[in-house]
Amino acid sequence: MNLSAGLALVFDMDGVIVDSMPVHTEAWRLYLQRLNIDCADLEARMHGRRNDEIVADIISNCLTPEEVHQHGAAKEALYRDLIRPDLERKLVPGVLAFLRRHSGALLGVASNAEPANVEFVLEGVQIRNLFKVVVDGMQVKHPKPHPEIYLRAADELGVLPKNCIVFEDSPAGVSAALQAGARVVGVETHTGLTGVDARIQNFLDAGLDRWLAEQRPV
């Protein structure tokens, strides 16, 4: 099935391409443990947010930009060490086949993640070449739930935001995509989502290609 010309598929990374949330949660838990910080609602406070927001919220909001960066970089290095042995097994079911099936379409990534993590995943499973555009959290001033990252991705892909079909797994990401004017497929890897145009558990969902076949540019 070929996607209609004039449409683009844009993917969040964590929770959409790779089921990384449990590993991110464990990496933050271990890192905060080193700082003698206990955070009972850790996953809720980190899901869909950029590292500078997480550091300010959980560690301290009185740090210099350099200190914030150091904390985020140290945690992400720990995350990559934890997930590296299992990276391919952590991919969301069906995503590789789906991406390859639509390799002739306009494909993009728009993730709040830091550049090192984005490249680590895309290069690690050898899919970087499938994406025309990759926008990470450091390329925008305002992270999700602000729509900036999806507006930028649409602009770089050369399509209107309303002709982007965004795949998201977090409420913050869904909000960002909807505010940008995109159509949204909720990938409900771990949580239920509201306001989406379609929803899937993963890319093996038989109804996904049927829904995509009904979409037309406007």
Coordinates of N, CA, C and O in Angstrom, one line a residue, residues 36-194:
N36 N 21.1 10.6 45.7 CA 20.3 10.4 47.0 C 18.9 11.1 46.8 O 18.4 11.7 47.8
I37 N 18.3 11.0 45.6 CA 17.0 11.5 45.3 C 16.0 10.4 45.1 O 16.3 9.5 44.2
D38 N 15.0 10.4 45.8 CA 13.9 9.4 45.6 C 12.7 10.0 45.0 O 12.2 11.0 45.5
C39 N 12.2 9.5 43.9 CA 11.1 10.1 43.2 C 10.1 9.0 42.9 O 10.2 8.2 42.0
A40 N 9.0 9.0 43.7 CA 8.0 7.9 43.7 C 7.2 8.0 42.3 O 6.8 6.9 41.8
D41 N 6.9 9.2 41.8 CA 6.1 9.3 40.6 C 7.0 9.6 39.4 O 6.7 10.4 38.5
L42 N 8.2 9.0 39.3 CA 9.2 9.3 38.3 C 8.7 9.2 36.9 O 8.8 10.1 36.1
E43 N 8.0 8.1 36.5 CA 7.6 7.9 35.1 C 6.6 9.0 34.7 O 6.7 9.5 33.6
A44 N 5.7 9.3 35.6 CA 4.7 10.3 35.2 C 5.3 11.7 35.0 O 4.9 12.5 34.2
R45 N 6.4 12.0 35.8 CA 7.0 13.3 35.7 C 8.0 13.4 34.6 O 8.4 14.5 34.2
M46 N 8.4 12.3 34.0 CA 9.4 12.3 32.9 C 8.8 12.0 31.5 O 9.3 12.5 30.5
H47 N 7.6 11.4 31.4 CA 7.1 10.9 30.2 C 6.8 12.1 29.2 O 6.0 13.0 29.5
G48 N 7.4 12.1 28.0 CA 7.2 13.0 27.0 C 7.9 14.4 27.2 O 7.7 15.3 26.4
R49 N 8.7 14.5 28.2 CA 9.4 15.7 28.5 C 10.8 15.7 28.1 O 11.5 14.7 28.0
R50 N 11.4 16.9 27.9 CA 12.8 17.1 27.5 C 13.6 17.0 28.8 O 13.1 17.4 29.9
N51 N 14.9 16.7 28.7 CA 15.8 16.5 29.9 C 15.9 17.8 30.7 O 15.9 17.7 32.0
D52 N 15.9 18.9 30.1 CA 16.1 20.2 30.9 C 14.9 20.4 31.8 O 15.1 20.8 33.0
E53 N 13.7 20.0 31.3 CA 12.5 20.1 32.2 C 12.6 19.1 33.3 O 12.2 19.4 34.5
I54 N 13.0 17.9 33.0 CA 13.1 16.8 34.0 C 14.1 17.2 35.1 O 13.8 17.0 36.3
V55 N 15.3 17.6 34.7 CA 16.3 18.0 35.7 C 15.8 19.1 36.6 O 16.0 19.1 37.8
A56 N 15.2 20.2 36.0 CA 14.7 21.3 36.8 C 13.6 20.8 37.8 O 13.5 21.3 38.9
D57 N 12.7 19.9 37.3 CA 11.6 19.5 38.1 C 12.1 18.5 39.3 O 11.6 18.7 40.4
I58 N 13.0 17.6 39.0 CA 13.3 16.6 40.0 C 14.6 16.8 40.7 O 14.7 16.6 41.9
I59 N 15.6 17.4 40.0 CA 16.9 17.6 40.7 C 17.0 19.0 41.3 O 17.1 19.1 42.6
S60 N 16.8 20.0 40.5 CA 16.9 21.4 41.1 C 16.5 22.4 40.0 O 16.9 22.2 38.8
N61 N 15.8 23.4 40.3 CA 15.5 24.5 39.3 C 16.5 25.7 39.5 O 16.2 26.7 39.0
C62 N 17.5 25.5 40.2 CA 18.5 26.5 40.5 C 19.9 26.2 39.9 O 20.9 26.8 40.3
L63 N 19.9 25.3 38.9 CA 21.2 24.9 38.3 C 21.5 25.8 37.1 O 20.6 26.4 36.5
T64 N 22.8 25.9 36.8 CA 23.2 26.6 35.6 C 22.9 25.8 34.4 O 22.7 24.6 34.5
P65 N 22.8 26.4 33.2 CA 22.6 25.6 32.0 C 23.6 24.5 31.8 O 23.3 23.4 31.3
E66 N 24.9 24.8 32.2 CA 25.9 23.8 32.1 C 25.7 22.6 33.0 O 25.9 21.5 32.6
E67 N 25.2 22.9 34.2 CA 24.9 21.8 35.1 C 23.7 21.0 34.7 O 23.7 19.7 34.8
V68 N 22.7 21.7 34.2 CA 21.6 20.9 33.6 C 22.0 20.0 32.5 O 21.6 18.8 32.4
H69 N 22.8 20.5 31.6 CA 23.3 19.7 30.5 C 24.1 18.5 31.0 O 24.0 17.4 30.5
Q70 N 25.0 18.7 32.0 CA 25.8 17.7 32.5 C 25.0 16.5 33.1 O 25.2 15.3 32.9
H71 N 23.9 16.9 33.9 CA 23.0 15.9 34.4 C 22.3 15.1 33.3 O 22.3 13.9 33.4
G72 N 21.8 15.8 32.3 CA 21.1 15.2 31.2 C 22.0 14.2 30.4 O 21.6 13.1 30.1
A73 N 23.2 14.7 30.2 CA 24.2 13.9 29.4 C 24.6 12.7 30.1 O 24.7 11.6 29.5
A74 N 24.8 12.8 31.4 CA 25.2 11.6 32.2 C 24.1 10.6 32.3 O 24.4 9.4 32.2
K75 N 22.9 11.1 32.5 CA 21.8 10.1 32.5 C 21.6 9.4 31.2 O 21.3 8.2 31.1
E76 N 21.7 10.2 30.0 CA 21.5 9.6 28.7 C 22.6 8.6 28.4 O 22.4 7.6 27.7
A77 N 23.9 8.8 28.9 CA 24.9 7.9 28.7 C 24.6 6.6 29.4 O 24.9 5.5 28.9
L78 N 24.0 6.7 30.6 CA 23.6 5.5 31.3 C 22.5 4.8 30.6 O 22.5 3.5 30.5
Y79 N 21.6 5.5 30.1 CA 20.5 4.9 29.3 C 21.0 4.1 28.1 O 20.6 3.0 27.9
R80 N 22.0 4.7 27.4 CA 22.5 4.0 26.2 C 23.2 2.7 26.6 O 23.2 1.7 25.9
D81 N 23.9 2.8 27.7 CA 24.6 1.6 28.2 C 23.6 0.5 28.6 O 23.9 -0.7 28.3
L82 N 22.5 0.9 29.2 CA 21.5 -0.1 29.6 C 20.8 -0.8 28.4 O 20.5 -2.0 28.4
I83 N 20.5 0.0 27.4 CA 19.6 -0.5 26.3 C 20.5 -1.1 25.2 O 19.9 -1.9 24.4
R84 N 21.7 -0.8 25.1 CA 22.6 -1.2 24.0 C 22.5 -2.7 23.7 O 22.3 -3.1 22.5
P85 N 22.6 -3.6 24.7 CA 22.6 -5.0 24.4 C 21.2 -5.5 23.9 O 21.2 -6.6 23.2
D86 N 20.2 -4.8 24.1 CA 18.8 -5.2 23.7 C 18.1 -4.3 22.8 O 16.9 -4.4 22.6
L87 N 18.9 -3.4 22.1 CA 18.2 -2.4 21.3 C 17.3 -2.9 20.2 O 16.1 -2.5 20.1
E88 N 17.7 -3.9 19.5 CA 16.8 -4.4 18.4 C 15.6 -5.1 19.0 O 14.5 -5.0 18.5
R89 N 15.8 -5.8 20.1 CA 14.6 -6.5 20.7 C 13.7 -5.5 21.4 O 12.5 -5.8 21.6
K90 N 14.1 -4.2 21.6 CA 13.3 -3.2 22.2 C 12.5 -2.4 21.2 O 11.6 -1.6 21.5
L91 N 12.7 -2.7 19.9 CA 11.9 -2.0 18.9 C 10.4 -2.3 19.0 O 10.0 -3.4 19.3
V92 N 9.6 -1.3 18.8 CA 8.1 -1.5 18.8 C 7.8 -2.6 17.7 O 8.2 -2.4 16.6
P93 N 7.0 -3.6 18.1 CA 6.7 -4.6 17.1 C 6.1 -4.1 15.8 O 5.2 -3.3 15.8
G94 N 6.7 -4.6 14.7 CA 6.3 -4.3 13.4 C 6.8 -3.0 12.8 O 6.6 -2.7 11.6
V95 N 7.5 -2.2 13.6 CA 7.9 -0.9 13.1 C 8.9 -0.9 12.0 O 8.8 -0.1 11.0
L96 N 9.9 -1.9 12.0 CA 10.9 -2.0 10.9 C 10.2 -2.3 9.6 O 10.5 -1.7 8.6
A97 N 9.3 -3.3 9.6 CA 8.6 -3.7 8.4 C 7.7 -2.5 7.9 O 7.7 -2.3 6.7
F98 N 7.1 -1.8 8.8 CA 6.2 -0.7 8.4 C 7.0 0.4 7.7 O 6.7 0.9 6.7
L99 N 8.2 0.8 8.3 CA 9.0 1.8 7.8 C 9.6 1.4 6.4 O 9.6 2.2 5.5
R100 N 10.0 0.2 6.3 CA 10.5 -0.3 5.0 C 9.4 -0.3 3.9 O 9.6 0.0 2.8
R101 N 8.2 -0.7 4.4 CA 7.0 -0.7 3.4 C 6.7 0.6 2.9 O 6.2 0.8 1.8
H102 N 7.0 1.7 3.7 CA 6.7 3.0 3.3 C 7.9 3.9 3.0 O 7.9 5.1 3.1
S103 N 9.0 3.2 2.6 CA 10.3 3.9 2.4 C 10.2 4.8 1.3 O 11.1 5.7 1.2
G104 N 9.3 4.7 0.4 CA 9.1 5.7 -0.7 C 8.4 6.9 -0.4 O 8.3 7.9 -1.2
A105 N 7.8 7.0 0.8 CA 7.0 8.1 1.3 C 7.9 9.1 2.0 O 9.1 8.9 2.3
L106 N 7.4 10.3 2.3 CA 8.1 11.3 3.0 C 8.1 10.9 4.5 O 7.0 10.9 5.1
L107 N 9.2 10.6 5.1 CA 9.3 10.1 6.5 C 10.1 11.0 7.3 O 11.2 11.5 6.8
G108 N 9.7 11.3 8.5 CA 10.5 12.2 9.4 C 10.4 11.7 10.8 O 9.5 10.9 11.2
V109 N 11.4 12.1 11.6 CA 11.4 11.9 13.1 C 11.3 13.2 13.8 O 12.0 14.2 13.4
A110 N 10.5 13.3 14.8 CA 10.4 14.5 15.6 C 10.4 14.1 17.1 O 9.3 13.7 17.5
S111 N 11.5 14.2 17.8 CA 11.6 13.7 19.1 C 12.2 14.7 20.1 O 13.1 15.4 19.7
N112 N 11.6 14.7 21.3 CA 12.2 15.6 22.4 C 13.6 15.1 22.8 O 14.2 15.8 23.6
A113 N 14.0 13.9 22.4 CA 15.2 13.3 22.8 C 16.4 14.1 22.4 O 16.4 14.9 21.5
E114 N 17.5 13.9 23.1 CA 18.8 14.5 22.8 C 19.4 13.9 21.5 O 19.1 12.8 21.2
P115 N 20.2 14.7 20.8 CA 20.7 14.2 19.5 C 21.4 12.9 19.6 O 21.3 12.0 18.7
A116 N 22.2 12.7 20.7 CA 23.0 11.5 20.8 C 22.1 10.3 20.9 O 22.4 9.2 20.3
N117 N 21.0 10.4 21.6 CA 20.1 9.3 21.7 C 19.4 9.0 20.4 O 19.1 7.8 20.0
V118 N 19.0 10.0 19.6 CA 18.3 9.9 18.4 C 19.2 9.1 17.4 O 18.8 8.1 16.8
E119 N 20.4 9.6 17.3 CA 21.4 9.0 16.4 C 21.7 7.5 16.8 O 21.9 6.6 16.0
F120 N 21.8 7.3 18.1 CA 22.1 6.0 18.7 C 21.1 5.0 18.2 O 21.4 3.9 17.8
V121 N 19.8 5.4 18.3 CA 18.8 4.4 17.9 C 18.7 4.3 16.4 O 18.7 3.1 15.9
L122 N 18.6 5.4 15.7 CA 18.4 5.3 14.2 C 19.6 4.6 13.5 O 19.4 3.8 12.6
E123 N 20.8 4.9 14.0 CA 22.0 4.3 13.4 C 22.2 2.9 13.9 O 22.6 2.0 13.2
G124 N 21.8 2.7 15.2 CA 22.0 1.4 15.8 C 21.2 0.3 15.1 O 21.6 -0.9 15.1
V125 N 20.0 0.6 14.6 CA 19.1 -0.4 13.9 C 19.1 -0.1 12.4 O 18.3 -0.7 11.7
Q126 N 20.0 0.8 11.9 CA 20.3 1.0 10.5 C 19.0 1.5 9.8 O 18.7 1.0 8.7
I127 N 18.3 2.5 10.3 CA 17.2 3.0 9.6 C 17.3 4.5 9.4 O 16.3 5.2 8.9
R128 N 18.4 5.1 9.8 CA 18.6 6.6 9.6 C 18.3 7.0 8.2 O 17.7 8.1 7.9
N129 N 18.7 6.2 7.2 CA 18.6 6.5 5.8 C 17.2 6.6 5.3 O 16.9 7.1 4.2
L130 N 16.2 6.0 6.1 CA 14.8 6.0 5.7 C 14.2 7.4 5.9 O 13.1 7.6 5.3
F131 N 14.8 8.2 6.7 CA 14.1 9.5 7.1 C 14.7 10.7 6.4 O 15.9 10.9 6.4
K132 N 13.9 11.4 5.7 CA 14.3 12.6 5.0 C 14.7 13.7 6.0 O 15.6 14.5 5.8
V133 N 13.9 13.8 7.2 CA 14.1 14.8 8.1 C 14.2 14.2 9.5 O 13.4 13.3 9.9
V134 N 15.1 14.7 10.4 CA 15.2 14.3 11.8 C 15.3 15.5 12.6 O 16.3 16.3 12.5
V135 N 14.3 15.8 13.5 CA 14.4 17.0 14.3 C 14.4 16.4 15.8 O 13.5 15.7 16.2
D136 N 15.5 16.8 16.5 CA 15.6 16.4 17.9 C 15.2 17.6 18.8 O 15.0 18.7 18.4
G137 N 15.2 17.3 20.1 CA 14.8 18.2 21.1 C 15.7 19.4 21.3 O 15.3 20.5 21.8
M138 N 16.9 19.3 20.8 CA 17.8 20.5 20.9 C 17.8 21.4 19.7 O 18.4 22.5 19.7
Q139 N 17.0 21.1 18.7 CA 16.8 21.9 17.6 C 15.7 22.9 17.7 O 15.4 23.6 16.7
V140 N 14.9 22.8 18.8 CA 13.8 23.7 19.0 C 13.9 24.4 20.3 O 14.5 23.9 21.2
K141 N 13.3 25.6 20.4 CA 13.3 26.3 21.6 C 12.3 25.8 22.6 O 12.6 25.7 23.8
H142 N 11.2 25.4 22.1 CA 10.1 24.9 22.9 C 9.8 23.4 22.7 O 9.4 23.1 21.6
P143 N 10.1 22.6 23.7 CA 9.8 21.2 23.5 C 8.3 20.8 23.5 O 7.5 21.7 23.8
K144 N 7.9 19.6 23.1 CA 6.6 19.2 23.3 C 6.2 19.4 24.8 O 7.0 19.2 25.7
P145 N 5.0 19.8 25.1 CA 3.7 19.8 24.2 C 3.6 21.0 23.3 O 2.6 21.2 22.7
H146 N 4.6 21.9 23.2 CA 4.5 23.0 22.3 C 4.6 22.4 20.9 O 5.3 21.4 20.6
P147 N 3.9 23.0 19.9 CA 3.9 22.4 18.5 C 5.1 22.7 17.7 O 5.2 22.2 16.6
E148 N 6.1 23.4 18.2 CA 7.2 23.9 17.4 C 7.9 22.7 16.6 O 8.2 22.8 15.4
I149 N 8.1 21.6 17.3 CA 8.9 20.5 16.7 C 8.2 19.9 15.5 O 8.8 19.6 14.5
Y150 N 6.8 19.9 15.6 CA 6.1 19.3 14.4 C 5.9 20.3 13.3 O 5.9 20.0 12.1
L151 N 5.8 21.6 13.7 CA 5.8 22.6 12.6 C 7.1 22.7 11.9 O 7.1 22.8 10.6
R152 N 8.2 22.5 12.6 CA 9.5 22.5 11.9 C 9.7 21.3 11.0 O 10.2 21.4 9.9
A153 N 9.3 20.1 11.6 CA 9.4 18.9 10.8 C 8.6 19.0 9.5 O 9.0 18.6 8.4
A154 N 7.3 19.5 9.6 CA 6.5 19.7 8.4 C 7.2 20.7 7.4 O 7.2 20.4 6.2
D155 N 7.7 21.7 7.9 CA 8.4 22.7 7.0 C 9.6 22.1 6.3 O 9.8 22.3 5.1
E156 N 10.4 21.3 7.0 CA 11.6 20.7 6.4 C 11.2 19.6 5.4 O 11.9 19.3 4.5
L157 N 10.0 18.9 5.7 CA 9.5 17.9 4.8 C 8.8 18.5 3.5 O 8.6 17.8 2.5
G158 N 8.5 19.8 3.6 CA 7.9 20.5 2.5 C 6.4 20.2 2.3 O 5.9 20.3 1.2
V159 N 5.8 19.9 3.5 CA 4.3 19.7 3.4 C 3.6 20.6 4.5 O 4.3 21.0 5.4
L160 N 2.3 20.8 4.3 CA 1.6 21.5 5.4 C 1.5 20.6 6.6 O 1.4 19.4 6.5
P161 N 1.4 21.2 7.8 CA 1.3 20.4 9.0 C 0.0 19.5 8.9 O 0.1 18.3 9.4
K162 N -1.0 20.0 8.3 CA -2.3 19.2 8.3 C -2.1 18.0 7.3 O -3.0 17.1 7.3
N163 N -1.1 17.9 6.6 CA -0.8 16.8 5.7 C 0.3 15.9 6.3 O 0.8 15.0 5.6
C164 N 0.6 16.1 7.6 CA 1.5 15.2 8.3 C 0.6 14.2 9.2 O -0.3 14.6 9.8
I165 N 1.0 13.0 9.1 CA 0.4 12.0 10.0 C 1.4 11.6 11.0 O 2.5 11.0 10.7
V166 N 1.2 12.0 12.3 CA 2.1 11.9 13.4 C 1.8 10.6 14.2 O 0.7 10.4 14.5
F167 N 2.9 9.9 14.5 CA 2.8 8.8 15.4 C 3.3 9.1 16.8 O 4.5 9.5 16.9
E168 N 2.5 9.1 17.8 CA 2.9 9.6 19.2 C 2.4 8.6 20.2 O 1.4 7.9 20.1
D169 N 3.1 8.6 21.4 CA 2.7 7.7 22.5 C 2.5 8.4 23.8 O 2.1 7.8 24.7
S170 N 2.7 9.7 23.8 CA 2.6 10.5 25.1 C 1.5 11.6 25.0 O 1.4 12.1 23.9
P171 N 0.9 11.9 26.0 CA -0.1 13.0 26.0 C 0.6 14.3 25.5 O 0.0 15.1 24.8
A172 N 1.8 14.6 26.0 CA 2.5 15.8 25.6 C 2.8 15.8 24.1 O 2.6 16.8 23.4
G173 N 3.1 14.7 23.5 CA 3.4 14.6 22.1 C 2.1 14.7 21.3 O 2.1 15.4 20.2
V174 N 1.0 14.1 21.8 CA -0.2 14.2 21.1 C -0.7 15.6 21.1 O -1.2 16.2 20.0
S175 N -0.6 16.3 22.2 CA -0.9 17.7 22.3 C -0.1 18.6 21.3 O -0.7 19.4 20.6
A176 N 1.2 18.3 21.2 CA 2.0 19.1 20.3 C 1.6 18.9 18.8 O 1.5 19.8 18.0
A177 N 1.3 17.6 18.5 CA 0.9 17.3 17.1 C -0.4 17.9 16.7 O -0.6 18.5 15.6
L178 N -1.4 17.8 17.7 CA -2.7 18.4 17.4 C -2.7 19.9 17.3 O -3.3 20.5 16.4
Q179 N -1.9 20.6 18.1 CA -1.7 22.0 18.1 C -1.1 22.4 16.7 O -1.4 23.5 16.2
A180 N -0.2 21.6 16.2 CA 0.4 21.9 14.9 C -0.6 21.7 13.8 O -0.3 22.2 12.7
G181 N -1.7 21.0 14.0 CA -2.7 20.8 13.0 C -2.5 19.5 12.3 O -3.2 19.2 11.3
A182 N -1.7 18.6 12.8 CA -1.4 17.3 12.2 C -2.5 16.3 12.5 O -3.3 16.5 13.5
R183 N -2.6 15.2 11.8 CA -3.4 14.0 12.1 C -2.5 13.1 13.0 O -1.3 13.0 12.8
V184 N -3.1 12.5 14.0 CA -2.3 11.8 15.0 C -2.8 10.4 15.2 O -4.0 10.1 15.4
V185 N -1.8 9.5 15.1 CA -2.0 8.1 15.4 C -1.4 7.8 16.8 O -0.2 8.0 17.0
G186 N -2.2 7.4 17.7 CA -1.8 7.2 19.1 C -1.2 5.7 19.2 O -1.9 4.8 18.9
V187 N 0.1 5.6 19.5 CA 0.7 4.3 19.7 C 0.7 4.0 21.2 O 1.4 4.6 22.0
E188 N -0.3 3.2 21.6 CA -0.6 3.0 23.0 C 0.3 1.9 23.6 O -0.2 0.9 24.0
T189 N 1.6 2.2 23.6 CA 2.6 1.2 24.1 C 2.4 0.9 25.5 O 2.5 -0.2 26.0
H190 N 2.1 2.0 26.3 CA 2.0 1.8 27.7 C 0.7 2.6 28.3 O 0.2 2.2 29.3
T191 N 0.3 3.6 27.6 CA -0.8 4.4 28.2 C -1.9 4.7 27.1 O -1.6 4.7 25.9
G192 N -3.1 4.8 27.6 CA -4.2 5.2 26.7 C -4.1 6.7 26.4 O -3.6 7.5 27.2
L193 N -4.5 7.1 25.2 CA -4.4 8.5 24.7 C -5.8 9.0 24.3 O -6.6 8.2 23.8
T194 N -6.0 10.3 24.4 CA -7.2 10.9 24.0 C -7.0 11.9 22.9 O -5.9 12.5 22.8

